Amino acid sequence: MVETHEQSGHLHKGIGNYGSVDIWSKSNNDLSNKRCATGELASWALTLILSCSPAAFCPAQTIPAAVSSQSPQSLGEELRHPEGKEIHIFYIHGIGSGGSEDRDSRTLRKSICDYLKDCTTPEGTPIGEWDYADRDEFQLDALVPSLEYIDEPVWKSQEEWHAAAPYAVHFQITRSSGPALYVDELNWWPLTFSLKCRQIIAADALLVAPSKTRINTCSTREPNASISQRFKSYDWIPTDEATRLRQLPARGARANRQLKSDLMDWAFSDAVMALGPLRTYVLDGIRQLILKSLADSTGASKADHGQPTSNQEFIVVSHSLGSYLIFSALDMDPSTGQTSAVEQSRNDLQEILKRTSLVVFFANQLRLLELAGLDGPSERNIATHLEDWGRVRCDYLKSLPNALQECRPPRIVALNDPSDLLTWTVPALGHIHVENYSVRNSTHWLWLFENPASAHSNYATDKRAIKDMLRSTSDQKK
């Protein structure tokens, strides 16, 4: 745990549209058991390069509100010294989620418990049922969106649209010598599966080779037994068609087909969809899940929007594309609508931003994705969203009783493995303290090769990375 990491401090100003947030690491046991040539190992590693998972909210506790007028120095400080605050962590996945079985937030929860050493269970416990986005366009009786892909409807029935609803899973981490923590896993991947499975994975099975793992994910049907008309996974590719696709011959060279299937077809396609018309549905789904999580936490009726209570404090942990999505969702554009319901949602989300003290990025792609959305005279890009967070957070801290008129800016801690193919440093931002740390998530083989899957996915398991994420001022003195 006692390692020295390169800190690149503040970088150049001028971010734009898209951020990245966090993905939790996926197990690489199958890969590590394979003994193959370097080129083949790289292709298998990149097959798994982009996993994701989300974070969860939970029922509130009655803790006296004693909110500090300053932001914490680190996640570790926040967790060990909550000062009467009820801590909630949003975890949001990035591109390339493996579906309902891809539950990498478990790694985050376990790492937190390993750090705190007083959790009553090693990784917390799930609470409540899965929460689905179910307002407006996601209502069970809502019309199916009219989006089309080359003249073919994206969702062909109401059942398919029900299966595309984003959902959240909630966890509570109970401690023997401190207040409970709450983690909300926010899953937006269901919105992408119809297009990915039918138009990309199925088509490339014929052109390149069948990706049996992806075809299995796309053809598994599992209704949610606890919630009517909702699904944990859906057969976007029917069983008989999946059987036919698996039997097709491979045509592409092995390394090339692995790269295309897992990196381009399954992962980058998410980023392309998130930049287009699907973005509206993704952001609205995330907003609904955040607000429903608040309702769960405060004991409010699920029919009503929840509002943060005075003692709640929020932390965002994200991987890859997830960071752009959650800040775009939280910093709701005033032009979105002027109805009373929309205005109430906007106000509630602003209250969450005010109480968000810390953000952790794993493998962020801000510099890359911003190339698709350069600043314009009326654009609200990722820089705008993050700087608005810094401004409202500071205004909130200054409004507290006996607060100083100068506030410590909120922090972004960006962890980057230099051998990770899908991460870049976070540029400096006004009103935000940005820290970029270099970590090594896997072994360097003769300094020529690092397993790309481990480099991208092991942020939550690498002890050095976790130390940089969690360490507090008091820890650094030890």
Coordinates of C-alpha atoms in Angstrom, one line a residue:
M1 CA 0.0 0.0 0.0
V2 CA 2.9 2.4 0.6
E3 CA 3.6 3.4 -3.0
T4 CA 4.6 6.7 -4.7
H5 CA 2.4 7.8 -7.6
E6 CA 3.0 10.4 -10.2
Q7 CA 0.6 13.3 -9.7
S8 CA 0.2 15.6 -12.7
G9 CA -1.7 18.3 -10.9
H10 CA -3.5 21.0 -12.8
L11 CA -3.5 20.7 -16.6
H12 CA -4.6 22.9 -19.5
K13 CA -7.9 24.6 -19.5
G14 CA -10.4 23.9 -22.3
I15 CA -12.5 20.8 -22.0
G16 CA -15.6 20.2 -24.0
N17 CA -18.5 17.9 -24.3
Y18 CA -17.9 14.4 -23.2
G19 CA -16.5 12.9 -20.0
S20 CA -15.9 9.5 -18.9
V21 CA -16.5 7.9 -15.7
D22 CA -16.0 4.8 -14.2
I23 CA -16.2 1.0 -14.9
W24 CA -15.5 -1.6 -12.3
S25 CA -12.9 -4.2 -13.0
K26 CA -13.9 -7.5 -14.4
S27 CA -12.3 -10.8 -13.5
N28 CA -9.6 -11.9 -15.8
N29 CA -9.1 -15.4 -14.4
D30 CA -10.0 -17.0 -17.7
L31 CA -7.6 -14.9 -19.6
S32 CA -4.7 -15.4 -17.1
N33 CA -5.1 -19.2 -17.5
K34 CA -4.4 -19.0 -21.2
R35 CA -0.9 -19.5 -22.3
C36 CA -0.6 -17.9 -25.7
A37 CA 1.6 -15.8 -27.9
T38 CA 1.7 -12.0 -27.1
G39 CA -0.5 -11.1 -30.1
E40 CA -3.2 -13.6 -29.2
L41 CA -3.1 -12.6 -25.5
A42 CA -3.6 -9.0 -26.5
S43 CA -6.7 -9.9 -28.6
W44 CA -8.2 -11.9 -25.7
A45 CA -7.4 -9.2 -23.3
L46 CA -9.1 -6.5 -25.4
T47 CA -12.1 -8.8 -25.6
L48 CA -12.7 -8.0 -22.0
I49 CA -11.4 -4.4 -22.0
L50 CA -14.5 -2.5 -21.2
S51 CA -16.6 -3.7 -18.4
C52 CA -18.9 -1.6 -16.3
S53 CA -21.1 -1.4 -13.3
P54 CA -23.1 1.1 -11.3
A55 CA -23.7 2.3 -7.8
A56 CA -26.6 2.3 -5.4
F57 CA -28.6 4.4 -2.9
C58 CA -30.5 3.4 0.1
P59 CA -32.8 4.2 3.1
A60 CA -31.8 7.2 5.1
Q61 CA -30.6 7.2 8.7
T62 CA -31.5 9.7 11.4
I63 CA -28.1 11.2 12.0
P64 CA -27.7 14.8 13.4
A65 CA -26.8 17.1 10.5
A66 CA -23.4 18.6 11.3
V67 CA -22.2 19.5 7.8
S68 CA -18.7 21.0 7.4
S69 CA -18.3 24.2 5.4
Q70 CA -15.4 22.6 3.5
S71 CA -15.2 19.8 1.1
P72 CA -13.3 16.7 2.3
Q73 CA -9.7 16.1 1.3
S74 CA -10.4 12.5 0.1
L75 CA -12.9 9.7 -0.1
G76 CA -11.1 8.0 2.8
E77 CA -11.5 11.2 4.9
E78 CA -15.1 11.4 4.0
L79 CA -15.8 7.8 4.9
R80 CA -13.8 7.7 8.1
H81 CA -14.9 11.2 9.4
P82 CA -18.5 11.7 8.1
E83 CA -19.2 14.5 10.7
G84 CA -22.8 13.5 10.9
K85 CA -23.3 13.2 7.2
E86 CA -25.1 10.3 5.5
I87 CA -22.8 9.3 2.7
H88 CA -24.2 8.0 -0.6
I89 CA -22.0 6.9 -3.5
F90 CA -23.3 6.8 -7.1
Y91 CA -21.5 4.3 -9.2
I92 CA -22.1 4.5 -13.0
H93 CA -20.6 2.2 -15.6
G94 CA -19.1 3.2 -18.9
I95 CA -19.0 1.6 -22.4
G96 CA -19.1 -2.1 -23.0
S97 CA -21.3 -3.4 -20.1
G98 CA -21.7 -7.2 -20.1
G99 CA -25.4 -6.9 -19.0
S100 CA -27.1 -7.9 -15.8
E101 CA -24.3 -10.3 -14.8
D102 CA -21.7 -7.6 -15.1
R103 CA -21.8 -6.5 -11.4
D104 CA -18.4 -4.9 -10.9
S105 CA -19.6 -2.5 -8.2
R106 CA -19.0 -5.5 -5.9
T107 CA -15.2 -4.8 -6.3
L108 CA -15.7 -1.2 -5.3
R109 CA -17.7 -2.1 -2.2
K110 CA -15.3 -4.8 -1.2
S111 CA -12.3 -2.4 -1.6
I112 CA -14.1 0.2 0.6
C113 CA -14.7 -2.4 3.3
D114 CA -11.1 -3.6 3.1
Y115 CA -10.1 0.0 3.7
L116 CA -12.5 0.7 6.5
K117 CA -12.0 -2.6 8.3
D118 CA -15.3 -2.4 10.2
C119 CA -17.9 -3.5 7.7
T120 CA -20.3 -6.1 9.1
T121 CA -20.3 -7.9 5.7
P122 CA -17.3 -7.9 3.2
E123 CA -19.1 -6.1 0.4
G124 CA -22.3 -4.7 1.8
T125 CA -25.8 -6.1 1.2
P126 CA -28.5 -5.3 -1.4
I127 CA -31.6 -3.6 -0.2
G128 CA -35.0 -3.3 -1.9
E129 CA -35.9 -4.3 -5.4
W130 CA -34.3 -3.1 -8.6
D131 CA -35.6 0.4 -9.4
Y132 CA -36.5 1.0 -13.1
A133 CA -37.0 4.3 -14.8
D134 CA -40.8 4.5 -15.0
R135 CA -41.8 8.1 -15.7
D136 CA -42.8 9.8 -18.9
E137 CA -41.4 7.9 -21.9
F138 CA -40.5 4.9 -19.6
Q139 CA -44.1 4.4 -18.2
L140 CA -45.5 1.0 -18.9
D141 CA -48.3 2.5 -21.0
A142 CA -46.0 5.0 -22.9
L143 CA -45.7 4.9 -26.7
V144 CA -42.7 3.1 -28.1
P145 CA -40.1 5.7 -29.3
S146 CA -40.1 6.1 -33.1
L147 CA -36.3 5.9 -33.5
E148 CA -35.3 3.9 -36.5
Y149 CA -32.0 2.4 -37.7
I150 CA -31.9 2.3 -41.5
D151 CA -35.7 2.3 -41.8
E152 CA -36.1 -0.4 -39.1
P153 CA -37.6 0.4 -35.7
V154 CA -35.1 0.2 -32.8
W155 CA -37.8 -1.2 -30.5
K156 CA -40.5 -3.2 -32.3
S157 CA -43.0 -3.7 -29.4
Q158 CA -44.0 -2.3 -26.1
E159 CA -42.4 -5.3 -24.4
E160 CA -39.1 -4.5 -26.1
W161 CA -39.3 -0.9 -24.9
H162 CA -40.0 -2.1 -21.3
A163 CA -36.9 -4.3 -21.6
A164 CA -34.8 -1.3 -22.5
A165 CA -35.6 0.7 -19.3
P166 CA -32.5 1.7 -17.3
Y167 CA -32.4 0.4 -13.7
A168 CA -30.6 0.9 -10.4
V169 CA -29.5 -1.6 -7.8
H170 CA -29.1 -0.4 -4.2
F171 CA -26.6 -1.5 -1.5
Q172 CA -26.0 -0.7 2.1
I173 CA -22.6 -1.0 3.8
T174 CA -23.2 -1.4 7.5
R175 CA -20.3 -0.6 9.8
S176 CA -19.6 -1.7 13.4
S177 CA -18.0 1.5 14.4
G178 CA -19.4 4.1 12.1
P179 CA -22.6 5.1 10.2
A180 CA -23.8 3.0 7.3
L181 CA -22.8 4.0 3.7
Y182 CA -25.0 3.6 0.6
V183 CA -24.0 2.7 -2.9
D184 CA -26.3 3.1 -6.0
E185 CA -25.4 1.1 -9.1
L186 CA -26.9 3.1 -12.1
N187 CA -27.4 0.9 -15.2
W188 CA -28.1 2.6 -18.5
W189 CA -26.9 -0.2 -20.8
P190 CA -30.3 -1.7 -21.5
L191 CA -31.0 1.2 -23.9
T192 CA -28.1 0.2 -26.1
F193 CA -28.7 -3.6 -26.4
S194 CA -31.4 -3.7 -29.2
L195 CA -29.1 -1.8 -31.6
K196 CA -25.8 -3.5 -30.5
C197 CA -27.2 -7.1 -30.6
R198 CA -29.3 -6.9 -33.7
Q199 CA -27.4 -4.5 -36.0
I200 CA -23.8 -5.0 -34.9
I201 CA -23.2 -8.4 -33.2
A202 CA -25.6 -10.3 -35.5
A203 CA -24.4 -8.7 -38.7
D204 CA -20.7 -9.2 -37.8
A205 CA -21.3 -12.9 -37.1
L206 CA -21.8 -13.3 -40.8
L207 CA -19.1 -10.9 -42.0
V208 CA -16.3 -11.5 -39.4
A209 CA -17.1 -14.4 -37.0
P210 CA -19.7 -15.2 -34.4
S211 CA -18.8 -13.8 -30.9
K212 CA -20.4 -16.6 -28.9
T213 CA -20.1 -14.7 -25.6
R214 CA -21.9 -11.6 -27.0
I215 CA -24.5 -13.7 -28.8
N216 CA -25.2 -15.5 -25.5
T217 CA -25.6 -12.2 -23.7
C218 CA -28.0 -10.9 -26.5
S219 CA -30.2 -14.0 -26.5
T220 CA -30.7 -14.6 -22.8
R221 CA -34.3 -13.8 -21.6
E222 CA -34.9 -13.3 -17.8
P223 CA -38.0 -11.5 -16.7
N224 CA -37.7 -9.8 -13.3
A225 CA -40.0 -12.0 -11.2
S226 CA -40.4 -9.2 -8.6
I227 CA -41.5 -6.5 -11.0
S228 CA -44.2 -7.0 -13.6
Q229 CA -43.3 -6.3 -17.2
R230 CA -39.7 -5.6 -16.5
F231 CA -36.6 -7.7 -17.4
K232 CA -33.2 -8.5 -16.0
S233 CA -32.1 -9.5 -19.5
Y234 CA -33.9 -9.8 -22.8
D235 CA -33.6 -12.0 -26.0
W236 CA -32.9 -9.3 -28.5
I237 CA -31.6 -12.1 -30.7
P238 CA -34.2 -15.0 -30.7
T239 CA -32.9 -18.4 -29.5
D240 CA -33.2 -20.1 -32.9
E241 CA -31.4 -17.2 -34.6
A242 CA -28.7 -17.2 -31.9
T243 CA -28.1 -21.0 -32.6
R244 CA -27.7 -20.3 -36.3
L245 CA -25.3 -17.4 -35.7
R246 CA -23.1 -19.5 -33.4
Q247 CA -22.6 -22.0 -36.2
L248 CA -21.3 -19.6 -38.8
P249 CA -17.7 -20.0 -39.8
A250 CA -15.0 -17.5 -38.8
R251 CA -13.7 -15.4 -41.7
G252 CA -11.5 -12.7 -40.1
A253 CA -8.1 -13.2 -38.7
R254 CA -8.4 -14.2 -35.1
A255 CA -6.7 -11.2 -33.5
N256 CA -8.5 -8.8 -35.8
R257 CA -11.9 -10.3 -35.2
Q258 CA -11.5 -10.3 -31.4
L259 CA -10.5 -6.7 -31.5
K260 CA -13.5 -5.7 -33.7
S261 CA -16.1 -7.7 -31.8
D262 CA -15.1 -6.7 -28.3
L263 CA -13.6 -3.2 -28.8
M264 CA -15.5 -1.8 -31.7
D265 CA -18.8 -3.7 -31.9
W266 CA -19.4 -4.0 -28.2
A267 CA -17.7 -1.0 -26.6
F268 CA -17.2 1.9 -28.9
S269 CA -20.7 1.5 -30.3
D270 CA -22.0 2.7 -26.9
A271 CA -20.1 6.0 -27.2
V272 CA -21.5 6.5 -30.7
M273 CA -25.0 6.0 -29.5
A274 CA -24.5 8.2 -26.5
L275 CA -23.6 11.1 -28.8
G276 CA -26.7 10.8 -30.9
P277 CA -30.5 10.8 -30.4
L278 CA -30.3 8.0 -27.9
R279 CA -28.6 10.4 -25.5
T280 CA -31.9 12.0 -24.5
Y281 CA -33.3 8.7 -23.3
V282 CA -30.1 7.7 -21.5
L283 CA -29.9 11.0 -19.6
D284 CA -33.5 11.1 -18.7
G285 CA -33.3 7.5 -17.4
I286 CA -30.3 8.3 -15.3
R287 CA -32.1 11.3 -13.8
Q288 CA -35.1 9.2 -12.9
L289 CA -32.9 6.6 -11.2
I290 CA -31.1 9.2 -9.2
L291 CA -34.3 10.8 -8.0
K292 CA -35.9 7.4 -7.3
S293 CA -32.9 6.6 -5.2
L294 CA -33.5 9.7 -3.1
A295 CA -37.1 8.7 -2.6
D296 CA -35.9 5.3 -1.4
S297 CA -33.3 6.9 0.9
T298 CA -35.7 9.4 2.6
G299 CA -38.6 7.0 2.9
A300 CA -40.7 9.2 0.5
S301 CA -43.4 7.7 -1.7
K302 CA -42.0 6.3 -4.9
A303 CA -44.8 8.2 -6.7
D304 CA -43.1 11.4 -5.7
H305 CA -39.7 12.9 -6.5
G306 CA -37.2 12.6 -3.6
Q307 CA -35.3 15.5 -2.3
P308 CA -31.9 15.3 -0.5
T309 CA -32.0 15.9 3.2
S310 CA -29.8 18.3 5.0
N311 CA -27.4 15.6 6.3
Q312 CA -26.8 13.8 3.0
E313 CA -23.6 14.0 1.1
F314 CA -22.9 12.5 -2.3
I315 CA -19.9 11.0 -4.0
V316 CA -19.6 10.0 -7.7
V317 CA -17.4 7.1 -8.8
S318 CA -17.4 6.4 -12.5
H319 CA -15.7 4.7 -15.3
S320 CA -15.2 5.8 -18.9
L321 CA -18.3 7.2 -20.6
G322 CA -20.2 7.2 -17.3
S323 CA -18.7 10.4 -16.0
Y324 CA -20.0 12.5 -19.0
L325 CA -23.4 10.9 -18.7
I326 CA -23.9 11.5 -15.0
F327 CA -22.8 15.1 -15.0
S328 CA -24.9 15.8 -18.1
A329 CA -27.8 14.3 -16.2
L330 CA -27.2 16.2 -12.9
D331 CA -26.6 19.6 -14.5
M332 CA -30.0 19.6 -16.3
D333 CA -30.1 22.1 -19.2
P334 CA -32.6 24.9 -18.5
S335 CA -33.9 24.6 -22.1
T336 CA -35.0 21.0 -21.4
G337 CA -38.5 22.1 -20.5
Q338 CA -40.5 24.6 -18.4
T339 CA -43.2 22.4 -16.8
S340 CA -43.6 22.4 -13.1
A341 CA -42.5 18.7 -13.0
V342 CA -39.3 19.4 -15.0
E343 CA -38.5 22.4 -12.9
Q344 CA -38.9 20.4 -9.7
S345 CA -36.6 17.7 -11.1
R346 CA -34.0 20.4 -12.1
N347 CA -34.1 21.9 -8.6
D348 CA -33.7 18.4 -6.9
L349 CA -30.7 17.6 -9.1
Q350 CA -29.1 20.9 -8.3
E351 CA -29.5 20.1 -4.6
I352 CA -27.6 16.8 -5.3
L353 CA -24.8 18.8 -7.1
K354 CA -24.5 21.1 -4.1
R355 CA -24.0 18.2 -1.8
T356 CA -21.6 16.3 -4.1
S357 CA -18.1 16.7 -2.5
L358 CA -15.9 14.4 -4.5
V359 CA -15.7 12.7 -7.9
V360 CA -13.4 9.8 -8.8
F361 CA -12.8 9.0 -12.4
F362 CA -11.4 5.6 -13.5
A363 CA -10.0 5.5 -17.1
N364 CA -11.6 8.8 -18.2
Q365 CA -11.9 9.8 -21.9
L366 CA -12.7 13.5 -21.6
R367 CA -10.0 14.6 -24.0
L368 CA -11.0 12.1 -26.7
L369 CA -14.8 12.3 -26.5
E370 CA -14.8 16.1 -26.4
L371 CA -13.4 16.1 -30.0
A372 CA -17.0 15.2 -31.0
G373 CA -18.5 18.4 -29.4
L374 CA -16.2 21.4 -29.6
D375 CA -17.3 24.5 -27.7
G376 CA -19.8 26.8 -29.4
P377 CA -21.6 30.0 -28.3
S378 CA -24.5 28.1 -26.7
E379 CA -23.1 24.7 -26.0
R380 CA -23.3 23.1 -22.6
N381 CA -20.4 20.7 -22.6
I382 CA -18.7 18.6 -19.9
A383 CA -16.6 21.6 -18.9
T384 CA -19.7 23.6 -18.4
H385 CA -21.3 20.8 -16.3
L386 CA -18.3 20.3 -14.1
E387 CA -17.7 24.0 -13.6
D388 CA -21.3 24.5 -12.7
W389 CA -20.9 21.8 -10.1
G390 CA -17.9 23.7 -8.6
R391 CA -19.8 26.9 -8.5
V392 CA -23.0 25.6 -6.9
R393 CA -21.0 23.5 -4.4
C394 CA -19.0 26.6 -3.3
D395 CA -22.2 28.7 -3.0
Y396 CA -23.8 26.0 -0.9
L397 CA -20.8 25.7 1.5
K398 CA -20.7 29.5 1.9
S399 CA -24.4 29.5 2.8
L400 CA -24.0 27.2 5.8
P401 CA -24.0 28.7 9.3
N402 CA -20.7 30.1 10.4
A403 CA -19.1 29.3 7.1
L404 CA -16.0 31.0 5.8
Q405 CA -16.5 33.1 2.7
E406 CA -13.8 31.2 0.9
C407 CA -14.5 27.5 0.3
R408 CA -12.2 24.6 -0.6
P409 CA -13.1 23.6 -4.2
P410 CA -14.6 20.2 -4.9
R411 CA -12.1 17.6 -6.1
I412 CA -11.8 15.3 -9.1
V413 CA -9.4 12.4 -8.6
A414 CA -8.5 10.8 -11.9
L415 CA -6.7 7.5 -11.9
N416 CA -4.9 6.6 -15.1
D417 CA -2.8 3.6 -16.0
P418 CA -0.3 4.8 -18.7
S419 CA -0.7 1.4 -20.4
D420 CA -4.5 1.7 -20.5
L421 CA -5.5 2.2 -24.1
L422 CA -8.7 4.1 -23.1
T423 CA -7.7 6.8 -20.6
W424 CA -6.4 10.4 -20.8
T425 CA -5.5 13.0 -18.2
V426 CA -8.3 15.4 -17.1
P427 CA -7.6 19.0 -18.0
A428 CA -7.8 21.8 -15.4
L429 CA -11.2 23.3 -14.7
G430 CA -12.3 26.5 -13.0
H431 CA -13.7 26.1 -9.5
I432 CA -12.5 22.4 -9.5
H433 CA -9.4 20.9 -8.0
V434 CA -8.2 18.3 -10.5
E435 CA -5.7 15.6 -9.5
N436 CA -4.3 13.1 -12.1
Y437 CA -2.6 10.1 -10.7
S438 CA -0.6 7.5 -12.6
V439 CA -1.1 3.9 -11.4
R440 CA -0.1 0.5 -12.7
N441 CA -3.0 -2.0 -12.7
S442 CA -1.0 -5.0 -14.0
T443 CA 2.4 -6.5 -14.6
H444 CA 4.7 -5.1 -17.3
W445 CA 6.2 -8.0 -19.2
L446 CA 9.7 -7.0 -20.1
W447 CA 8.4 -3.4 -20.3
L448 CA 6.9 -4.4 -23.7
F449 CA 3.4 -5.4 -22.8
E450 CA 0.8 -5.0 -20.1
N451 CA -2.4 -7.0 -20.3
P452 CA -4.8 -4.4 -21.8
A453 CA -7.8 -5.8 -20.0
S454 CA -6.1 -5.5 -16.6
A455 CA -4.8 -2.1 -17.4
H456 CA -8.3 -0.8 -18.1
S457 CA -10.3 -2.8 -15.7
N458 CA -8.2 -3.3 -12.5
Y459 CA -8.6 0.2 -11.0
A460 CA -10.9 -1.1 -8.3
T461 CA -8.7 -4.0 -7.3
D462 CA -5.2 -2.5 -7.6
K463 CA -4.1 -1.6 -4.1
R464 CA -2.1 1.4 -5.2
A465 CA -5.0 2.8 -7.2
I466 CA -7.4 2.2 -4.3
K467 CA -4.9 4.0 -1.9
D468 CA -4.9 7.1 -4.2
M469 CA -8.7 7.0 -4.4
L470 CA -9.2 6.6 -0.6
R471 CA -6.3 8.1 1.1
S472 CA -6.9 11.0 3.5
T473 CA -4.6 13.6 5.0
S474 CA -4.2 11.6 8.1
D475 CA -3.3 8.5 6.1
Q476 CA -0.5 10.3 4.3
K477 CA 1.1 11.1 7.7
K478 CA 1.3 7.4 8.6

